[in-house]
Coordinates of C-alpha atoms in Angstrom, one line a residue:
M516 CA 1.2 7.4 -1.2
K517 CA 2.1 9.0 -4.0
I518 CA 5.7 9.3 -3.7
D519 CA 7.0 11.8 -6.9
E520 CA 10.7 13.1 -8.0
L521 CA 10.4 16.0 -4.6
D522 CA 9.5 13.8 -2.1
V523 CA 12.6 12.0 -3.1
R524 CA 15.2 15.0 -3.2
I525 CA 14.0 16.0 0.5
V526 CA 13.9 12.3 1.7
Q527 CA 17.5 12.0 0.1
L528 CA 19.3 15.6 1.0
F529 CA 17.6 15.1 4.9
T530 CA 19.6 11.4 4.0
E531 CA 23.2 12.7 3.7
D532 CA 22.8 15.5 6.2
S533 CA 20.5 14.6 9.2
G534 CA 21.1 17.5 10.9
I535 CA 20.1 20.0 8.0
G536 CA 17.1 22.2 8.8
V537 CA 13.9 22.6 6.8
L538 CA 15.3 25.9 5.7
A539 CA 18.6 24.9 4.9
A540 CA 16.8 21.9 3.1
S541 CA 14.5 24.7 1.4
R542 CA 17.3 27.0 -0.8
A543 CA 19.1 23.7 -1.2
L544 CA 16.3 22.8 -3.2
G545 CA 15.7 26.0 -4.6
V546 CA 11.8 25.3 -3.1
A547 CA 10.1 27.6 -0.5
R548 CA 9.9 26.5 2.7
P549 CA 6.5 26.1 3.2
T550 CA 6.7 22.9 1.3
V551 CA 9.3 20.9 2.2
Q552 CA 7.4 20.7 5.3
A553 CA 4.3 20.5 4.6
R554 CA 6.2 17.3 2.5
L555 CA 8.4 15.8 5.3
D556 CA 5.1 15.9 7.2
K557 CA 2.9 14.7 5.1
L558 CA 6.0 11.6 4.0
K559 CA 6.2 11.1 8.3
A560 CA 1.6 11.2 8.5
A561 CA 2.0 8.2 6.3
G562 CA 4.1 6.6 8.2
V563 CA 7.2 6.2 4.8
I564 CA 9.6 8.5 7.3
Q565 CA 9.7 6.7 10.7
G566 CA 11.8 9.0 12.6
V567 CA 15.1 10.9 12.8
A568 CA 16.9 9.4 15.1
P569 CA 21.1 9.2 14.5
A570 CA 21.9 6.0 12.9
L571 CA 24.4 4.8 15.7
N572 CA 27.7 2.3 14.5
P573 CA 28.2 -0.7 17.8
A574 CA 31.4 -1.0 16.1
R575 CA 32.8 2.7 17.1
F576 CA 31.2 3.1 21.4
G577 CA 32.8 -0.7 21.8
Y578 CA 30.4 -3.3 19.9
P579 CA 32.3 -4.3 17.4
V580 CA 31.4 -8.3 17.0
M581 CA 28.0 -8.6 15.4
A582 CA 26.2 -11.4 14.4
I583 CA 22.9 -13.1 13.3
V584 CA 21.5 -16.0 15.6
S585 CA 18.8 -17.9 14.3
I586 CA 15.8 -19.2 17.2
E587 CA 13.9 -22.2 17.6
I588 CA 10.9 -21.3 20.3
S589 CA 9.6 -23.5 22.8
Q590 CA 5.9 -25.4 21.4
G591 CA 3.7 -23.4 22.8
V592 CA 5.1 -20.3 23.8
G593 CA 4.4 -17.6 21.0
H594 CA 6.2 -14.6 19.3
V595 CA 5.6 -11.6 22.7
P596 CA 6.8 -13.3 25.8
V597 CA 10.5 -14.5 23.2
G598 CA 9.4 -10.9 22.0
E599 CA 9.7 -9.5 25.7
A600 CA 12.4 -11.8 27.1
L601 CA 14.9 -10.7 24.0
R602 CA 14.5 -6.5 24.3
E603 CA 15.0 -7.2 28.3
I604 CA 18.9 -7.7 26.0
P605 CA 20.6 -4.5 25.2
E606 CA 23.1 -6.5 22.9
V607 CA 20.2 -8.0 20.6
I608 CA 19.7 -5.1 18.6
E609 CA 16.8 -6.6 15.7
M610 CA 14.5 -9.1 16.6
Y611 CA 12.4 -10.9 13.3
T612 CA 9.9 -13.3 13.2
V613 CA 10.0 -15.7 10.4
S614 CA 8.8 -18.1 8.7
G615 CA 11.2 -22.2 7.5
D616 CA 13.0 -23.9 9.9
H617 CA 13.4 -21.5 12.4
D618 CA 11.0 -19.0 14.3
V619 CA 13.3 -15.6 15.4
M620 CA 16.1 -14.3 13.5
V621 CA 18.2 -11.4 15.4
R622 CA 21.4 -9.1 15.2
V623 CA 23.0 -8.8 18.0
V624 CA 26.5 -7.1 19.1
A625 CA 28.9 -7.7 21.8
R626 CA 32.6 -6.4 23.2
S627 CA 34.6 -9.5 21.6
N628 CA 33.8 -13.2 20.7
D629 CA 33.5 -14.1 24.4
D630 CA 30.7 -11.6 25.3
L631 CA 28.9 -12.5 22.0
Q632 CA 29.2 -16.4 23.7
R633 CA 27.6 -14.7 27.4
V634 CA 24.9 -13.0 25.2
L635 CA 23.6 -16.3 23.5
D636 CA 23.7 -17.9 27.3
A637 CA 21.6 -14.9 28.4
I638 CA 19.0 -15.9 24.8
N639 CA 19.1 -19.8 26.0
A640 CA 18.4 -18.3 29.4
T641 CA 15.3 -16.8 28.6
G642 CA 13.1 -20.4 28.2
A643 CA 12.1 -19.5 25.4
V644 CA 14.3 -21.0 23.3
N645 CA 14.9 -24.4 22.4
R646 CA 17.8 -24.0 20.3
T647 CA 20.8 -21.2 18.8
R648 CA 22.7 -21.0 16.0
S649 CA 25.0 -17.9 14.8
V650 CA 26.9 -16.8 12.5
V651 CA 29.4 -14.0 13.5
V652 CA 29.4 -11.4 10.8
L653 CA 33.1 -10.8 8.8
Q654 CA 31.9 -7.1 6.9
T655 CA 29.1 -5.5 6.3
H656 CA 28.6 -4.2 2.8
F657 CA 25.9 -2.3 3.3
Q658 CA 22.3 -2.3 5.7
N659 CA 18.9 -0.6 5.7
R660 CA 19.4 -0.4 1.7
V661 CA 15.6 1.2 1.3
L662 CA 16.6 5.2 -0.6
P663 CA 17.3 3.0 -3.8
L664 CA 13.1 1.6 -3.6
F665 CA 11.9 5.3 -2.1
A666 CA 13.6 6.8 -5.9
Q667 CA 12.4 4.2 -7.6
V668 CA 9.1 4.8 -6.6
G669 CA 9.4 8.1 -6.8
G670 CA 10.5 8.0 -10.9
V671 CA 14.3 8.6 -9.9
G672 CA 16.4 6.6 -11.6
A673 CA 16.2 2.8 -13.2
K674 CA 13.2 0.8 -13.4
P675 CA 13.9 -3.3 -12.0
S676 CA 14.7 -6.0 -14.6
G677 CA 11.5 -7.0 -16.3
Q678 CA 9.2 -3.6 -15.9
E679 CA 8.7 -2.3 -18.9
P680 CA 8.5 1.8 -19.1
E681 CA 5.4 4.3 -18.5

């Protein structure tokens, strides 16, 4: 999909203010409302924009402890049943199957360190886990940092190092 500067400006505006309406966005950008709506529809249809849900911060509603957990699953179980089991644990907020020494990486949140132990025990109790290793996140510097890549693809901002200008 071809991304241009207007696509980038629209996405940046909605990223900064997810509650802005299409009419207000068109006024802020100085383009017609149907143009903004058509661009949003195109980006959604292509899967570039995956949703418009609010970004929730678990620490602000009682889950200040975050950990990254690597999981080694039992041979012959497969990733699908593990995913189904982990989906039943609300504190598991992200799951990735990975290559390397581990099979799965998850991001979990908890109310305290004791509660984190309960979550880890629940992960181990799924019956599909051989071993877990966890690291507690001390501070988040940034996350879900995709907008700079999108801007780069749209021709806004610096090119990656080693790439010649077009």
